[in-house]
Coordinates of N, CA and C in Angstrom, one line a residue:
N1 N 44.0 -34.6 21.6 CA 44.6 -34.8 20.6 C 45.5 -36.2 21.4
I2 N 46.0 -36.8 22.3 CA 46.6 -37.7 22.4 C 45.8 -38.6 23.1
V3 N 43.9 -38.3 23.2 CA 43.2 -39.5 23.4 C 43.0 -40.0 21.8
N4 N 42.9 -39.4 21.1 CA 42.4 -39.4 19.6 C 43.5 -40.2 19.3
N5 N 45.0 -39.8 18.6 CA 45.8 -41.0 18.8 C 46.1 -42.2 19.0
F6 N 45.4 -41.9 20.1 CA 45.3 -43.7 20.8 C 44.2 -44.4 20.4
V7 N 43.1 -44.1 20.4 CA 41.6 -45.0 20.3 C 42.3 -44.7 18.4
S8 N 42.8 -44.0 18.2 CA 42.8 -44.3 16.4 C 44.0 -45.4 16.4
G9 N 45.2 -45.8 17.5 CA 46.9 -46.1 17.6 C 45.5 -48.2 17.4
L10 N 44.4 -48.1 18.3 CA 43.9 -49.3 18.5 C 43.2 -49.6 17.2
I11 N 42.8 -48.9 16.5 CA 41.8 -49.3 15.4 C 42.9 -49.5 14.3
L12 N 43.6 -48.6 14.4 CA 44.4 -49.3 13.1 C 45.9 -51.2 13.9
L13 N 45.2 -51.1 15.3 CA 46.2 -52.2 15.4 C 45.2 -53.6 15.2
F14 N 43.1 -53.3 15.0 CA 42.5 -53.8 15.8 C 41.6 -54.6 13.9
E15 N 41.7 -53.1 13.6 CA 40.9 -52.9 11.9 C 41.7 -53.4 10.9
R16 N 43.0 -53.7 11.0 CA 44.1 -52.9 10.5 C 43.9 -52.8 8.7
P17 N 44.2 -51.6 8.4 CA 43.9 -50.9 7.4 C 45.3 -51.3 6.6
I18 N 46.4 -51.2 7.2 CA 48.3 -50.8 6.7 C 48.1 -51.8 7.9
T19 N 49.5 -52.3 7.3 CA 50.0 -53.2 8.4 C 51.2 -52.5 8.2
I20 N 52.6 -53.5 8.1 CA 54.0 -53.2 8.3 C 53.8 -53.8 7.3
G21 N 55.2 -52.8 6.0 CA 55.5 -53.5 5.3 C 55.1 -52.6 4.4
D22 N 53.2 -52.4 4.1 CA 52.8 -51.4 3.2 C 52.9 -51.1 2.5
V23 N 53.1 -50.7 1.8 CA 53.0 -49.6 0.6 C 52.5 -48.4 0.6
V24 N 52.9 -46.8 1.2 CA 51.0 -46.5 0.6 C 51.9 -45.4 0.5
V25 N 50.8 -44.4 0.1 CA 50.7 -43.4 -0.1 C 49.9 -42.2 0.8
F26 N 50.4 -41.4 1.7 CA 49.7 -40.3 2.3 C 50.4 -38.6 2.0
Q27 N 49.2 -38.0 1.5 CA 49.3 -36.9 1.6 C 50.0 -36.2 0.6
G28 N 50.0 -37.8 -0.6 CA 51.3 -36.8 -1.7 C 52.5 -38.1 -1.6
E29 N 52.6 -38.7 -0.1 CA 54.1 -39.0 -0.1 C 54.0 -40.2 -0.3
W30 N 54.9 -41.1 -1.0 CA 55.3 -42.3 -1.2 C 56.5 -43.0 0.2
G31 N 55.8 -43.8 0.8 CA 56.6 -44.4 1.1 C 56.0 -45.9 2.0
T32 N 56.8 -46.7 2.8 CA 56.3 -48.3 3.1 C 56.8 -48.3 5.0
V33 N 55.6 -48.2 5.7 CA 55.1 -48.3 7.1 C 56.3 -49.2 7.8
R34 N 56.5 -48.6 8.8 CA 57.9 -49.2 9.5 C 57.7 -49.5 10.5
H35 N 56.9 -49.0 11.1 CA 56.7 -49.3 12.5 C 55.2 -48.0 13.0
I36 N 54.1 -49.2 13.3 CA 52.7 -48.7 14.0 C 52.5 -48.3 15.6
G37 N 52.5 -47.7 16.0 CA 52.7 -47.7 17.8 C 51.6 -47.5 18.1
L38 N 50.8 -47.4 19.6 CA 49.6 -46.9 20.3 C 49.4 -45.4 19.6
R39 N 49.9 -44.5 19.2 CA 49.7 -43.1 18.9 C 50.3 -42.9 17.6
S40 N 51.6 -43.2 17.1 CA 51.5 -42.6 15.9 C 52.3 -44.0 14.8
T41 N 52.6 -43.0 13.7 CA 53.2 -44.5 12.8 C 54.7 -44.1 11.9
V42 N 55.4 -44.9 11.6 CA 56.4 -44.7 10.8 C 56.5 -44.6 9.2
V43 N 56.4 -43.9 8.5 CA 56.7 -45.0 6.9 C 58.0 -44.1 6.7
E44 N 58.6 -45.0 6.0 CA 59.3 -44.4 5.2 C 59.1 -44.5 3.9
T45 N 60.2 -43.0 3.7 CA 59.9 -42.7 2.2 C 60.5 -43.4 1.2
F46 N 60.4 -43.4 -0.4 CA 61.3 -44.0 -0.9 C 63.0 -43.9 -0.7
D47 N 62.7 -42.3 -1.1 CA 64.5 -41.7 -0.1 C 65.2 -42.0 1.1
R48 N 64.6 -42.9 1.8 CA 64.9 -43.2 3.5 C 64.7 -42.3 3.5
S49 N 63.8 -40.2 4.0 CA 63.6 -40.0 5.2 C 62.3 -41.1 6.2
E50 N 62.4 -40.5 7.6 CA 61.2 -41.3 7.5 C 59.8 -39.9 8.4
I51 N 59.0 -40.1 8.3 CA 57.4 -39.3 8.5 C 56.9 -40.2 9.1
I52 N 56.5 -39.8 11.2 CA 56.8 -40.2 11.4 C 54.6 -39.4 12.3
V53 N 53.8 -40.0 11.6 CA 52.5 -39.6 11.7 C 51.5 -40.4 12.6
P54 N 50.6 -39.0 13.1 CA 49.8 -39.5 14.3 C 48.9 -40.6 13.2
N55 N 48.2 -40.5 14.6 CA 47.6 -42.3 13.9 C 46.3 -41.5 13.6
S56 N 45.6 -40.5 14.1 CA 44.5 -40.3 14.0 C 44.5 -39.3 13.0
Q57 N 45.1 -39.0 11.9 CA 45.2 -38.6 10.6 C 45.2 -39.3 10.2
L58 N 45.7 -40.6 10.0 CA 46.0 -41.7 9.1 C 44.2 -42.9 8.9
V59 N 43.5 -41.8 10.1 CA 41.8 -42.9 10.7 C 41.0 -41.7 9.8
S60 N 41.6 -40.5 10.3 CA 40.5 -39.2 9.8 C 41.0 -39.7 7.8
E61 N 42.1 -39.5 7.4 CA 42.3 -39.1 6.2 C 42.7 -39.8 5.0
P62 N 42.1 -39.8 3.6 CA 42.9 -41.1 3.2 C 44.3 -40.7 2.5
V63 N 43.9 -43.0 2.8 CA 45.5 -43.0 2.9 C 45.0 -44.2 1.4
F64 N 45.8 -43.8 0.5 CA 45.9 -44.9 -0.3 C 47.6 -46.0 -0.1
N65 N 46.2 -46.9 -0.1 CA 47.0 -48.6 0.2 C 47.4 -49.2 -0.8
W66 N 48.9 -49.3 -1.4 CA 49.2 -50.5 -2.6 C 48.9 -51.5 -2.8
T67 N 49.8 -52.2 -1.3 CA 49.7 -53.1 -1.2 C 48.3 -54.5 -0.3
L68 N 46.8 -53.8 0.4 CA 46.4 -53.9 0.9 C 45.9 -55.1 1.0
S69 N 45.3 -55.9 -0.7 CA 45.1 -56.8 -0.4 C 46.3 -57.8 -1.5
S70 N 47.1 -58.0 -2.1 CA 48.0 -58.4 -3.5 C 49.5 -57.1 -3.6
Y71 N 50.0 -56.8 -3.5 CA 52.0 -56.4 -3.9 C 51.8 -55.9 -5.8
T72 N 50.6 -57.1 -6.1 CA 50.9 -55.6 -7.4 C 50.4 -55.4 -7.8
A73 N 51.2 -54.8 -8.9 CA 50.8 -53.2 -9.5 C 50.9 -53.4 -10.9
R74 N 50.4 -51.9 -11.2 CA 50.5 -51.8 -13.1 C 50.9 -51.0 -12.9
C75 N 51.8 -51.2 -14.2 CA 52.3 -49.6 -15.2 C 51.7 -49.6 -15.9
I76 N 52.3 -47.6 -15.9 CA 51.5 -46.9 -17.7 C 53.0 -46.7 -18.4
I77 N 52.3 -47.3 -19.3 CA 54.2 -46.0 -20.3 C 53.0 -45.4 -21.3
T78 N 53.7 -43.8 -21.3 CA 52.6 -43.4 -22.2 C 53.3 -43.0 -22.9
V79 N 53.8 -43.5 -24.4 CA 54.2 -43.2 -25.9 C 53.3 -42.3 -26.2
R80 N 54.7 -41.2 -27.8 CA 53.8 -40.4 -28.4 C 55.0 -40.9 -29.9
V81 N 53.6 -40.3 -31.1 CA 54.6 -40.6 -32.1 C 54.3 -40.0 -33.2
A82 N 55.3 -39.4 -34.0 CA 54.4 -38.3 -35.2 C 53.4 -39.6 -36.2
Y83 N 52.4 -37.7 -36.4 CA 51.6 -38.1 -37.3 C 52.1 -38.8 -38.6
G84 N 50.9 -39.6 -38.9 CA 52.2 -40.5 -40.1 C 52.3 -41.4 -39.7
T85 N 52.8 -41.8 -38.8 CA 52.8 -43.2 -38.8 C 52.1 -44.6 -38.6
D86 N 52.9 -45.7 -38.5 CA 51.3 -47.0 -39.2 C 51.5 -47.1 -37.1
I87 N 49.1 -46.7 -37.9 CA 49.1 -46.9 -35.6 C 49.4 -48.1 -35.6
A88 N 49.1 -49.5 -35.7 CA 49.2 -51.1 -35.4 C 50.3 -51.1 -35.6
K89 N 51.3 -50.8 -36.8 CA 52.5 -51.3 -36.4 C 53.0 -50.7 -34.2
V90 N 52.9 -49.7 -34.4 CA 53.4 -49.3 -33.2 C 52.8 -49.5 -31.8
M91 N 51.6 -50.2 -31.8 CA 50.2 -51.4 -31.3 C 51.0 -52.4 -31.3
Q92 N 51.7 -53.0 -31.7 CA 52.5 -54.8 -32.0 C 54.1 -54.6 -31.3
I93 N 54.0 -53.5 -31.7 CA 55.5 -53.7 -30.1 C 56.1 -53.3 -29.6
L94 N 54.7 -52.1 -29.0 CA 54.4 -51.4 -27.8 C 54.6 -53.8 -26.8
E95 N 53.4 -54.5 -28.1 CA 53.4 -55.2 -26.4 C 54.2 -56.7 -26.9
V96 N 54.9 -56.7 -27.3 CA 56.4 -56.8 -27.5 C 56.5 -57.3 -26.9
I97 N 58.1 -56.0 -27.2 CA 58.1 -55.3 -25.5 C 58.1 -55.9 -24.0
G98 N 56.7 -55.5 -24.2 CA 55.5 -55.0 -22.4 C 56.2 -57.4 -22.2
K99 N 55.7 -57.7 -23.6 CA 55.4 -59.0 -23.3 C 57.6 -60.0 -23.1
G100 N 58.3 -58.7 -23.1 CA 59.4 -59.8 -23.6 C 60.1 -59.2 -22.6
H101 N 59.1 -58.7 -21.5 CA 59.8 -58.3 -20.3 C 59.9 -59.8 -19.6
P102 N 60.8 -60.5 -18.3 CA 60.3 -61.1 -17.5 C 59.8 -60.7 -16.6
E103 N 60.1 -60.0 -15.6 CA 59.1 -59.5 -14.7 C 57.6 -59.2 -14.8
V104 N 57.9 -59.3 -15.8 CA 56.0 -58.0 -17.1 C 55.0 -59.8 -16.6
L105 N 54.0 -60.1 -16.0 CA 53.2 -60.8 -15.5 C 52.2 -60.6 -17.1
T106 N 52.6 -62.8 -17.1 CA 51.7 -63.1 -18.0 C 50.0 -63.0 -18.1
D107 N 48.7 -62.7 -16.9 CA 48.2 -62.7 -16.7 C 47.7 -61.7 -15.6
P108 N 47.4 -60.3 -15.6 CA 46.7 -60.1 -17.0 C 48.1 -60.3 -17.9
P109 N 47.9 -60.1 -19.4 CA 48.5 -59.6 -20.2 C 49.1 -58.0 -20.3
P110 N 50.2 -57.8 -20.3 CA 50.6 -57.0 -21.1 C 49.7 -55.9 -23.1
S111 N 48.9 -54.7 -22.6 CA 48.1 -54.3 -23.7 C 48.7 -52.4 -24.2
A112 N 48.6 -52.7 -25.8 CA 48.5 -52.0 -26.1 C 47.4 -50.5 -26.0
L113 N 47.8 -50.0 -26.3 CA 46.1 -49.0 -26.6 C 46.7 -47.2 -27.2
F114 N 45.8 -47.3 -28.2 CA 45.7 -46.0 -29.2 C 45.2 -44.9 -27.9
I115 N 45.5 -44.1 -27.2 CA 44.7 -43.0 -26.5 C 43.8 -41.7 -27.4
G116 N 44.3 -41.0 -28.0 CA 44.0 -39.8 -28.7 C 44.5 -39.8 -29.1
F117 N 44.4 -38.7 -30.3 CA 45.1 -37.3 -31.0 C 46.0 -36.3 -29.9
G118 N 47.1 -36.0 -30.5 CA 47.2 -34.9 -29.9 C 47.7 -33.4 -30.3
E119 N 48.5 -32.7 -29.9 CA 47.8 -31.4 -30.2 C 49.7 -31.3 -32.0
S120 N 50.4 -32.1 -31.1 CA 52.2 -32.5 -32.2 C 52.0 -34.9 -32.9
S121 N 51.0 -35.6 -31.7 CA 51.7 -36.3 -32.3 C 50.1 -37.2 -31.4
L122 N 51.1 -38.8 -31.8 CA 49.2 -39.5 -31.7 C 50.3 -39.9 -29.9
D123 N 49.1 -40.2 -29.9 CA 49.9 -40.8 -28.2 C 49.4 -42.2 -27.6
F124 N 50.0 -43.2 -27.2 CA 49.2 -44.0 -27.6 C 49.9 -44.3 -25.2
E125 N 49.6 -45.8 -25.6 CA 49.6 -46.1 -23.8 C 50.2 -47.6 -23.9
L126 N 51.2 -48.2 -22.9 CA 51.5 -49.8 -22.8 C 51.5 -49.6 -21.2
R127 N 50.5 -50.8 -20.9 CA 49.9 -50.8 -20.1 C 50.3 -52.4 -19.3
V128 N 51.1 -52.3 -17.9 CA 51.6 -54.1 -18.1 C 51.3 -54.7 -16.8
W129 N 51.2 -55.4 -15.3 CA 51.5 -56.0 -14.0 C 53.1 -56.2 -13.9
V130 N 53.3 -55.9 -12.8 CA 54.4 -56.5 -12.3 C 53.8 -57.2 -10.9
A131 N 54.9 -58.4 -10.6 CA 54.3 -58.9 -9.5 C 54.7 -58.0 -8.5
S132 N 55.7 -57.2 -8.1 CA 55.9 -56.7 -6.7 C 55.4 -54.8 -7.0
I133 N 54.7 -54.6 -6.0 CA 55.0 -53.0 -6.2 C 56.4 -51.7 -6.5
N134 N 57.4 -53.0 -5.4 CA 58.4 -52.5 -5.5 C 58.9 -52.7 -7.0
N135 N 59.0 -53.2 -7.7 CA 59.6 -53.3 -8.7 C 59.2 -52.7 -10.2
R136 N 58.2 -51.7 -9.4 CA 57.2 -51.0 -10.1 C 58.1 -50.0 -10.8
L137 N 59.4 -49.2 -10.2 CA 59.4 -48.4 -11.4 C 61.0 -48.5 -12.2
G138 N 61.4 -49.8 -12.4 CA 62.8 -50.1 -12.4 C 62.3 -51.2 -14.2
V139 N 61.1 -51.5 -13.8 CA 60.6 -52.5 -14.8 C 59.9 -51.0 -16.0
K140 N 59.5 -50.2 -15.5 CA 59.3 -48.3 -16.0 C 59.9 -48.5 -17.3
S141 N 61.9 -47.9 -16.0 CA 62.4 -47.2 -16.5 C 62.8 -48.1 -18.4
D142 N 63.2 -49.6 -17.6 CA 63.5 -50.7 -19.0 C 62.2 -50.9 -20.1
L143 N 61.6 -50.8 -19.7 CA 60.8 -50.6 -20.5 C 60.9 -50.0 -21.2
G144 N 60.6 -48.4 -21.1 CA 60.8 -46.9 -21.2 C 62.6 -46.9 -23.0
T145 N 63.5 -47.7 -21.7 CA 64.6 -47.6 -23.0 C 64.4 -48.5 -23.9
T146 N 64.0 -49.8 -23.8 CA 63.5 -50.6 -25.3 C 62.7 -50.0 -26.3
I147 N 61.4 -49.3 -25.5 CA 60.8 -49.0 -26.5 C 61.8 -47.9 -27.2
A148 N 62.2 -46.9 -27.0 CA 63.0 -45.7 -27.5 C 63.6 -46.5 -28.1
L149 N 65.3 -47.3 -27.6 CA 65.8 -47.8 -28.8 C 65.0 -48.6 -30.4
R150 N 63.7 -49.7 -29.7 CA 63.3 -49.9 -30.9 C 62.8 -48.6 -32.1
F151 N 62.2 -47.8 -30.9 CA 61.4 -47.1 -32.5 C 62.5 -46.5 -33.4
Q152 N 63.8 -46.4 -32.6 CA 65.5 -44.9 -33.8 C 65.0 -46.8 -35.0
E153 N 65.4 -48.2 -34.1 CA 66.0 -49.3 -34.8 C 64.8 -49.1 -36.6
E154 N 63.5 -48.5 -35.8 CA 62.3 -49.2 -36.7 C 61.7 -47.9 -37.8
G155 N 62.9 -46.5 -37.2 CA 63.0 -45.4 -38.0 C 61.2 -44.3 -37.6
I156 N 60.7 -44.4 -36.5 CA 59.6 -43.9 -35.2 C 59.9 -43.0 -34.7
E157 N 59.4 -42.3 -35.4 CA 59.8 -40.7 -35.2 C 59.1 -40.1 -33.9
I158 N 59.5 -40.0 -32.5 CA 58.9 -39.4 -31.5 C 59.4 -37.7 -30.8
P159 N 58.2 -37.1 -31.1 CA 57.7 -36.0 -31.2 C 57.6 -34.9 -30.6
F160 N 57.9 -33.7 -31.0 CA 58.6 -32.5 -29.6 C 57.6 -31.4 -29.7
P161 N 57.0 -30.9 -28.8 CA 55.6 -30.2 -29.6 C 56.2 -28.6 -30.6
Q162 N 55.3 -28.8 -31.4 CA 55.7 -27.6 -32.6 C 54.2 -26.4 -32.6
R163 N 54.4 -25.7 -32.7 CA 53.9 -24.7 -32.7 C 54.0 -23.5 -34.5
D164 N 52.6 -23.5 -35.1 CA 53.1 -22.5 -36.5 C 51.6 -22.1 -36.8
L165 N 53.0 -21.2 -36.5 CA 52.2 -19.5 -36.5 C 51.4 -18.6 -38.1
H166 N 50.4 -18.7 -37.3 CA 49.3 -17.6 -39.7 C 49.0 -16.0 -39.5
L167 N 50.2 -15.2 -39.4 CA 50.1 -14.0 -39.4 C 48.6 -13.6 -40.1
R168 N 47.6 -13.4 -39.9 CA 46.4 -12.9 -41.3 C 46.3 -11.5 -40.9
S169 N 46.9 -10.9 -40.7 CA 46.8 -8.7 -40.5 C 48.3 -8.3 -39.2
V170 N 48.6 -7.4 -39.9 CA 49.5 -6.2 -39.7 C 49.1 -4.7 -39.5
D171 N 49.3 -4.2 -38.1 CA 48.9 -2.9 -38.1 C 49.8 -2.7 -39.2
E172 N 48.9 -0.9 -39.1 CA 49.2 -0.7 -41.2 C 50.4 1.0 -39.6
N173 N 50.3 0.8 -38.5 CA 51.4 1.6 -38.4 C 52.8 0.8 -38.0
A174 N 52.4 -0.3 -37.4 CA 53.2 -1.3 -36.7 C 53.8 -2.0 -39.0
G175 N 53.5 -1.9 -39.2 CA 53.9 -2.5 -40.7 C 54.7 -1.0 -41.1
R176 N 54.6 -0.1 -41.0 CA 56.1 1.6 -41.5 C 56.9 1.1 -40.8
L177 N 57.0 1.4 -38.9 CA 57.7 1.1 -38.2 C 58.6 0.3 -38.1
L178 N 58.1 -0.7 -38.9 CA 58.9 -1.9 -38.7 C 60.2 -1.4 -40.8
A179 N 59.2 -1.5 -41.9 CA 60.2 -1.1 -42.2 C 60.6 0.0 -42.8
G180 N 60.6 0.9 -41.5 CA 61.5 2.4 -41.6 C 62.9 1.7 -41.3
K181 N 63.0 0.9 -40.3 CA 63.4 0.1 -39.2 C 64.8 -1.2 -40.4
N182 N 64.5 -1.1 -42.1 CA 65.2 -2.1 -42.6 C 65.3 -1.9 -43.3
R183 N 64.8 -0.1 -43.2 CA 65.8 0.6 -44.8 C 66.6 1.5 -43.8
S184 N 66.5 2.1 -42.7 CA 67.6 2.2 -41.8 C 69.0 1.6 -42.4
R185 N 68.9 0.3 -41.5 CA 69.7 -1.2 -41.4 C 70.7 -1.3 -42.7
K186 N 69.2 -0.8 -43.5 CA 70.1 -1.1 -45.1 C 70.9 -0.1 -45.3
S187 N 70.6 0.9 -45.0 CA 71.4 2.6 -45.5 C 73.2 2.4 -44.6
S188 N 72.9 1.7 -43.7 CA 74.5 1.9 -42.1 C 75.2 0.8 -43.1
H189 N 74.7 -0.2 -43.4 CA 75.6 -1.1 -44.2 C 76.1 -0.7 -45.3
A190 N 76.0 0.7 -46.1 CA 75.8 0.6 -47.3 C 77.0 1.4 -47.8
P191 N 78.1 1.6 -48.4 CA 79.5 1.9 -48.4 C 79.1 3.8 -48.9
D192 N 79.9 4.5 -48.5 CA 80.1 5.9 -48.9 C 81.0 6.3 -50.3
R193 N 79.7 6.9 -51.0 CA 80.3 7.4 -52.6 C 81.3 8.5 -51.9
N194 N 81.4 9.6 -51.5 CA 82.0 9.6 -51.6 C 83.8 9.1 -50.4
M195 N 83.7 8.3 -50.2 CA 84.4 7.9 -49.4 C 85.4 6.8 -50.1
E196 N 84.8 6.7 -51.3 CA 85.3 5.4 -52.5 C 86.1 6.0 -53.3
K197 N 85.2 7.5 -53.4 CA 85.6 8.5 -54.4 C 87.2 9.3 -54.8
A198 N 86.6 9.8 -52.8 CA 88.2 10.1 -51.9 C 89.8 8.9 -51.7
G199 N 88.9 7.7 -51.8 CA 89.6 7.1 -51.7 C 90.7 6.5 -53.2
G200 N 89.9 6.4 -53.7 CA 90.1 5.9 -55.7 C 91.0 7.3 -55.6
E201 N 90.5 9.1 -55.8 CA 91.2 9.8 -56.1 C 93.4 9.3 -55.3
Q202 N 92.9 9.6 -54.2 CA 94.3 9.4 -52.7 C 95.6 8.3 -54.4
G203 N 94.8 7.1 -54.2 CA 95.1 5.7 -54.8 C 95.8 6.4 -55.8
K204 N 95.1 7.2 -57.0 CA 96.3 8.3 -58.3 C 96.8 8.4 -58.0
D205 N 96.5 9.8 -56.7 CA 97.5 10.4 -57.4 C 99.1 9.6 -56.6
K206 N 99.1 9.1 -55.7 CA 99.9 7.7 -55.4 C 100.8 6.8 -56.7
A207 N 100.5 7.0 -57.0 CA 100.5 5.8 -58.5 C 101.9 6.9 -59.5
R208 N 100.8 7.7 -59.4 CA 101.8 9.5 -60.1 C 103.4 9.7 -59.9
E209 N 102.9 9.7 -58.5 CA 104.3 10.0 -57.2 C 105.4 8.6 -57.7
E210 N 104.9 7.7 -57.7 CA 105.5 6.9 -57.9 C 106.6 6.6 -59.6
D211 N 105.7 6.7 -60.2 CA 106.1 7.1 -61.5 C 107.6 8.4 -61.5
L212 N 107.1 9.1 -60.8 CA 108.3 9.9 -61.2 C 109.5 9.5 -60.7

């Protein structure tokens, strides 16, 4: 393993598939390359923890390098609106918001796309490009916030998942059981006629005593 890591380190240094400062994704972890040694490479994650990766793994396993040839990156904001909403109006609003952000590139320009019909929504995507991948999350947050506020102003509903249940048939035994429970509940809440009658007689006797 030591020899393998050493040879892999030489490959990284000479071929330079990754360099210090690159933003990479390795085994699902996002991070920035901070050091490349002969045996291992240090990747700092976005929460500032450091991952020591053997060079042999960087050579033999897939590594996504977001900044190999350029720091530009694409942001995709998924938007869902209620059925019945004007599709053209939604796409126009998304494009205007994308073009209005100062950190969004004009080339390629922002684009709004109608993606399809969801279970309870019409689905759209706003796709924009930013000059630096380091600003990607901030721009995505800004655009999402602006979209939500604009939709609220325009009265465009952002739906939540809904389910409609249609009962086609009920088992006969289950129906009888349910009906029996309902009858027992009604009878438990009904007033006792005998108690009411007894209470009424006691009230009359008390009234006679007071008159005497």
